[in-house]
Amino acid sequence: MISRTHVLVCGGTGCAASKSTEIMAQFEKHFLAKGIEKEAKVVKTGCFGLCEKGPIVVIYPEGATYANVKPEDVKEIVEEHLLKGRIVKRLLLGDTEAQDVARSLENVGFFSRQLRIALRNCGVINPEVIDEYIARDGYAALGKVLTKMKPQDVIAEMKKSGLRGRGGGGFPTGMKWEFAAVQKADRKYVCCNADEGDPGAFMDRSVLEGDPHSIIEAMAIAGYAIGANQGYVYVRAEYPIAVQRLRLAMDQARGYGLLGKNIFETGFDFELEIRLGAGAFVCGEETALMTSIEGHRGEPRPRPPFPAVKGLWQKPTILNNVETFANVPVIINKGADWFASIGTEKSKGTKVFAVGGKINNTGLVEIPMGTPLREVIYDIGGGIPNGKAFKAVQTGGPSGGCIPAAHIDVPIEYDTLIALGSMMGSGGMIVMDEDNCMVDIARFFLEFTVDESCGKCPPCRIGTKRMLEILERITQGKGELSDLEKLETLANSIKQSALCGLGQTAPNPVLSTLRYFRDEYLAHVVDKKCPAGVCKAMMTYSIVEDKCKGCGICAKRCPVDAISGVVKLPYRIDQGKCIKCGVCMDSCKFAAITFK
Amino acid sequence: MCKNALTEEKFRELDSYVDTLPEKHGMLISVLHRAQGIFGYLPKEVQLHVARSLNLTAAKVYGVVSFYSYFTEEPRGDHIINVCTGTACFVRGAEGILKELENHLGIKSGQTTPDGRFTIDALRCVGACGLAPVIMVDGKVYGRVKTGEVTGIVKEYAEV
């Protein structure tokens, strides 16, 4: 039974929060009411990426994309669009003023500059139906590998493709597989890092929610290549929808003989298990993740030996992140040469970024490596809201740094970002405008690392804590000029001596803001001012004499009697007594109180 | 507070889960996840029980429980309010939301109201950055929250 019309509704976490589940139910209800339930079909898909405009509903064959759909809009869409063939113009997603034509996703500015490889099925198929994945060439790569390729051919293909790890470091995937493949051992393991801890990045969650089979297929391919029969997906407990869809996908794959014993009747066995994380950022580090799968405290161990030699249960193990795996089936199907033709000389393929913060189109974007940052911010992201000025973009999360406006034309690839003192990381991209204080941002990240430091090695446990104390002092207006030097010295010694990636990169947000926004640090420590108006301790409430009518309400409301004056004349605030609670500002009817 | 009672029935439920495991070795974290699902929290009695059933030391179990922020040794409120303090939410004002919530309920993040109704937790990124700032009450996500809306959201749950 083939339906005439397909209604695709996003079922990702973001859109589910904006009632997409109710929207799907409404569609089904109205299909029944109008007697078109046999012609029209609702498809629950994964994330389209444009979370800002969610929930998104796409209707094929027209390709009309509706944005910000509410449950009460469904009746109109069914009656107008599906029954009468008239597009509901007021709900169409448009990025220009001429919103009158139905465009397919590819023609909307947000999508037209993207190239979707890792996200190829997200927002296209129903992730809970294995047949839809198979219809999009799913499991064809696994079939090809098992029936036509030797393990060393698979590794050669991966090396030729130039794919590098998408989780942070950017290590060449083919080489990692080769290291594990040449080891002699009775058991080997394939692990998938789905412990997406970088706050602000959510591409791994979207792939698991929108295309879980691609991860299962890729892990089986990796297992065949290195000689492993067991895999583990280590996924955050905070992602319940992702875990549930992955479980379902594994059951379906087993039912089809694509996972388990004797896959494709080639004699190759591959089993997969899910392990839930329990809220520890350090478990994104490879050795800590393996320690955690073993059921221990997730503390990293020194390398060497590298996991490819001695990893999980002391056996050769490879660990790749979700996005890296999502690329693998496509590389096998379309060939390494095709993949290597995308991107730049040293960074091949595409990268998914979670663009968030002070930007109009927040969401997930997948772009070819080498795309200039400006294009991501302005052409895809739609620029900065409220007419504010672009200040910087933070990439790489707590391990990365800030790229200032002066470098906005940088092509995005692994090495250019490192040269700027930041890094690709897992792909979080947080945009900041003139209202964000860079010292406060550095403090925010340090607070995060101090909180998440596992405590095993002193440079990270004690060093980051001391750095945070200095930054707190600075944001409270108690900093001294010598503090900047102390921060740099501490940062460099922590980078050199910490045990794992978490500690070694923890000082990066501080070093990069010191490098590009030193004037802001100086304003804090020398002038005791916060130029962005964020650090409260350095700001004062004051009464503008021209605007004050002398009503005295603020003086009555002030809990510490810091305001005094004579009725009908301008009042004054005693800064020595003021506790900066802001009650006066809230109570003033004439907007006569400022805070800066 | 009967919902937090450590009934024999709950221990039996946990035991039957442990019995289904083909291999107990390395399963401590999975068992703790299940135990917290059953009991709602992991008090000393539950930790000791887990230690005995997996043949581990109590110190080992406590070490793991205290390491991971997902595990809690205190009973939680009827409704759990998670405030996302990830980067995207932070730059869009999550700290103000958290403060407003703390003032309104009169507790700090990580604490439970004396009547056992609400627990506030700060959480690192729920992955709904497009909707920042985000709070999550009992798993339901509220996006683009403004400080003025906090009281209203809490009220939705006050009677339930």
PDB file of N, CA and C in Angstrom, chain A residues 309-343:
ATOM      1  N   VAL A 309      45.915  -1.326  21.696  1.00  0.00           N
ATOM      2  CA  VAL A 309      46.739  -2.437  22.167  1.00  0.00           C
ATOM      3  C   VAL A 309      46.085  -3.091  23.392  1.00  0.00           C
ATOM      4  N   LYS A 310      45.820  -2.261  24.405  1.00  0.00           N
ATOM      5  CA  LYS A 310      45.154  -2.755  25.611  1.00  0.00           C
ATOM      6  C   LYS A 310      44.044  -1.786  25.980  1.00  0.00           C
ATOM      7  N   GLY A 311      42.834  -2.153  25.646  1.00  0.00           N
ATOM      8  CA  GLY A 311      41.706  -1.262  25.924  1.00  0.00           C
ATOM      9  C   GLY A 311      40.753  -1.877  26.907  1.00  0.00           C
ATOM     10  N   LEU A 312      39.510  -2.086  26.448  1.00  0.00           N
ATOM     11  CA  LEU A 312      38.479  -2.660  27.294  1.00  0.00           C
ATOM     12  C   LEU A 312      38.872  -4.066  27.722  1.00  0.00           C
ATOM     13  N   TRP A 313      38.724  -4.384  29.008  1.00  0.00           N
ATOM     14  CA  TRP A 313      39.121  -5.674  29.596  1.00  0.00           C
ATOM     15  C   TRP A 313      40.530  -6.061  29.149  1.00  0.00           C
ATOM     16  N   GLN A 314      41.392  -5.045  28.955  1.00  0.00           N
ATOM     17  CA  GLN A 314      42.801  -5.272  28.578  1.00  0.00           C
ATOM     18  C   GLN A 314      42.964  -5.868  27.180  1.00  0.00           C
ATOM     19  N   LYS A 315      41.906  -5.786  26.350  1.00  0.00           N
ATOM     20  CA  LYS A 315      41.981  -6.339  24.994  1.00  0.00           C
ATOM     21  C   LYS A 315      42.023  -5.200  23.983  1.00  0.00           C
ATOM     22  N   PRO A 316      42.570  -5.460  22.782  1.00  0.00           N
ATOM     23  CA  PRO A 316      42.612  -4.409  21.759  1.00  0.00           C
ATOM     24  C   PRO A 316      41.204  -3.872  21.481  1.00  0.00           C
ATOM     25  N   THR A 317      41.076  -2.545  21.499  1.00  0.00           N
ATOM     26  CA  THR A 317      39.761  -1.913  21.399  1.00  0.00           C
ATOM     27  C   THR A 317      39.855  -0.667  20.546  1.00  0.00           C
ATOM     28  N   ILE A 318      38.848  -0.455  19.698  1.00  0.00           N
ATOM     29  CA  ILE A 318      38.775   0.859  19.055  1.00  0.00           C
ATOM     30  C   ILE A 318      37.547   1.580  19.570  1.00  0.00           C
ATOM     31  N   LEU A 319      37.695   2.904  19.655  1.00  0.00           N
ATOM     32  CA  LEU A 319      36.594   3.746  20.098  1.00  0.00           C
ATOM     33  C   LEU A 319      36.436   4.866  19.080  1.00  0.00           C
ATOM     34  N   ASN A 320      35.249   4.966  18.504  1.00  0.00           N
ATOM     35  CA  ASN A 320      34.947   6.096  17.626  1.00  0.00           C
ATOM     36  C   ASN A 320      33.660   6.734  18.101  1.00  0.00           C
ATOM     37  N   ASN A 321      33.493   8.006  17.757  1.00  0.00           N
ATOM     38  CA  ASN A 321      32.257   8.632  18.222  1.00  0.00           C
ATOM     39  C   ASN A 321      31.150   8.442  17.202  1.00  0.00           C
ATOM     40  N   VAL A 322      29.950   8.817  17.584  1.00  0.00           N
ATOM     41  CA  VAL A 322      28.745   8.556  16.784  1.00  0.00           C
ATOM     42  C   VAL A 322      28.868   9.138  15.372  1.00  0.00           C
ATOM     43  N   GLU A 323      29.271  10.402  15.293  1.00  0.00           N
ATOM     44  CA  GLU A 323      29.309  11.053  13.981  1.00  0.00           C
ATOM     45  C   GLU A 323      30.336  10.378  13.072  1.00  0.00           C
ATOM     46  N   THR A 324      31.480   9.975  13.638  1.00  0.00           N
ATOM     47  CA  THR A 324      32.485   9.283  12.838  1.00  0.00           C
ATOM     48  C   THR A 324      31.877   8.016  12.237  1.00  0.00           C
ATOM     49  N   PHE A 325      31.219   7.229  13.091  1.00  0.00           N
ATOM     50  CA  PHE A 325      30.605   5.989  12.604  1.00  0.00           C
ATOM     51  C   PHE A 325      29.554   6.271  11.529  1.00  0.00           C
ATOM     52  N   ALA A 326      28.804   7.366  11.708  1.00  0.00           N
ATOM     53  CA  ALA A 326      27.721   7.655  10.764  1.00  0.00           C
ATOM     54  C   ALA A 326      28.251   7.874   9.350  1.00  0.00           C
ATOM     55  N   ASN A 327      29.518   8.262   9.227  1.00  0.00           N
ATOM     56  CA  ASN A 327      30.115   8.471   7.904  1.00  0.00           C
ATOM     57  C   ASN A 327      30.522   7.163   7.234  1.00  0.00           C
ATOM     58  N   VAL A 328      30.767   6.123   8.036  1.00  0.00           N
ATOM     59  CA  VAL A 328      31.407   4.909   7.519  1.00  0.00           C
ATOM     60  C   VAL A 328      30.607   4.195   6.414  1.00  0.00           C
ATOM     61  N   PRO A 329      29.295   3.914   6.606  1.00  0.00           N
ATOM     62  CA  PRO A 329      28.574   3.204   5.544  1.00  0.00           C
ATOM     63  C   PRO A 329      28.595   3.957   4.211  1.00  0.00           C
ATOM     64  N   VAL A 330      28.527   5.283   4.264  1.00  0.00           N
ATOM     65  CA  VAL A 330      28.519   6.072   3.041  1.00  0.00           C
ATOM     66  C   VAL A 330      29.862   5.959   2.318  1.00  0.00           C
ATOM     67  N   ILE A 331      30.943   5.966   3.102  1.00  0.00           N
ATOM     68  CA  ILE A 331      32.274   5.841   2.492  1.00  0.00           C
ATOM     69  C   ILE A 331      32.388   4.505   1.772  1.00  0.00           C
ATOM     70  N   ILE A 332      31.895   3.445   2.403  1.00  0.00           N
ATOM     71  CA  ILE A 332      31.974   2.118   1.769  1.00  0.00           C
ATOM     72  C   ILE A 332      31.105   2.079   0.505  1.00  0.00           C
ATOM     73  N   ASN A 333      29.902   2.654   0.590  1.00  0.00           N
ATOM     74  CA  ASN A 333      28.994   2.607  -0.561  1.00  0.00           C
ATOM     75  C   ASN A 333      29.463   3.465  -1.725  1.00  0.00           C
ATOM     76  N   LYS A 334      29.862   4.673  -1.425  1.00  0.00           N
ATOM     77  CA  LYS A 334      30.204   5.606  -2.508  1.00  0.00           C
ATOM     78  C   LYS A 334      31.686   5.645  -2.822  1.00  0.00           C
ATOM     79  N   GLY A 335      32.501   5.036  -1.976  1.00  0.00           N
ATOM     80  CA  GLY A 335      33.928   4.965  -2.254  1.00  0.00           C
ATOM     81  C   GLY A 335      34.730   6.050  -1.578  1.00  0.00           C
ATOM     82  N   ALA A 336      35.976   5.704  -1.239  1.00  0.00           N
ATOM     83  CA  ALA A 336      36.860   6.630  -0.539  1.00  0.00           C
ATOM     84  C   ALA A 336      37.180   7.850  -1.396  1.00  0.00           C
ATOM     85  N   ASP A 337      37.287   7.658  -2.717  1.00  0.00           N
ATOM     86  CA  ASP A 337      37.651   8.787  -3.581  1.00  0.00           C
ATOM     87  C   ASP A 337      36.582   9.865  -3.564  1.00  0.00           C
ATOM     88  N   TRP A 338      35.325   9.397  -3.598  1.00  0.00           N
ATOM     89  CA  TRP A 338      34.217  10.345  -3.540  1.00  0.00           C
ATOM     90  C   TRP A 338      34.282  11.156  -2.245  1.00  0.00           C
ATOM     91  N   PHE A 339      34.498  10.452  -1.121  1.00  0.00           N
ATOM     92  CA  PHE A 339      34.529  11.128   0.174  1.00  0.00           C
ATOM     93  C   PHE A 339      35.698  12.106   0.241  1.00  0.00           C
ATOM     94  N   ALA A 340      36.839  11.657  -0.260  1.00  0.00           N
ATOM     95  CA  ALA A 340      38.047  12.484  -0.184  1.00  0.00           C
ATOM     96  C   ALA A 340      37.961  13.711  -1.093  1.00  0.00           C
ATOM     97  N   SER A 341      37.004  13.684  -2.048  1.00  0.00           N
ATOM     98  CA  SER A 341      36.880  14.846  -2.935  1.00  0.00           C
ATOM     99  C   SER A 341      36.151  15.990  -2.229  1.00  0.00           C
ATOM    100  N   ILE A 342      35.560  15.708  -1.061  1.00  0.00           N
ATOM    101  CA  ILE A 342      34.843  16.743  -0.310  1.00  0.00           C
ATOM    102  C   ILE A 342      35.778  17.273   0.778  1.00  0.00           C
ATOM    103  N   GLY A 343      35.718  18.561   1.019  1.00  0.00           N
ATOM    104  CA  GLY A 343      36.528  19.126   2.092  1.00  0.00           C
ATOM    105  C   GLY A 343      37.848  19.687   1.607  1.00  0.00           C
TER     106      GLY A 343
END
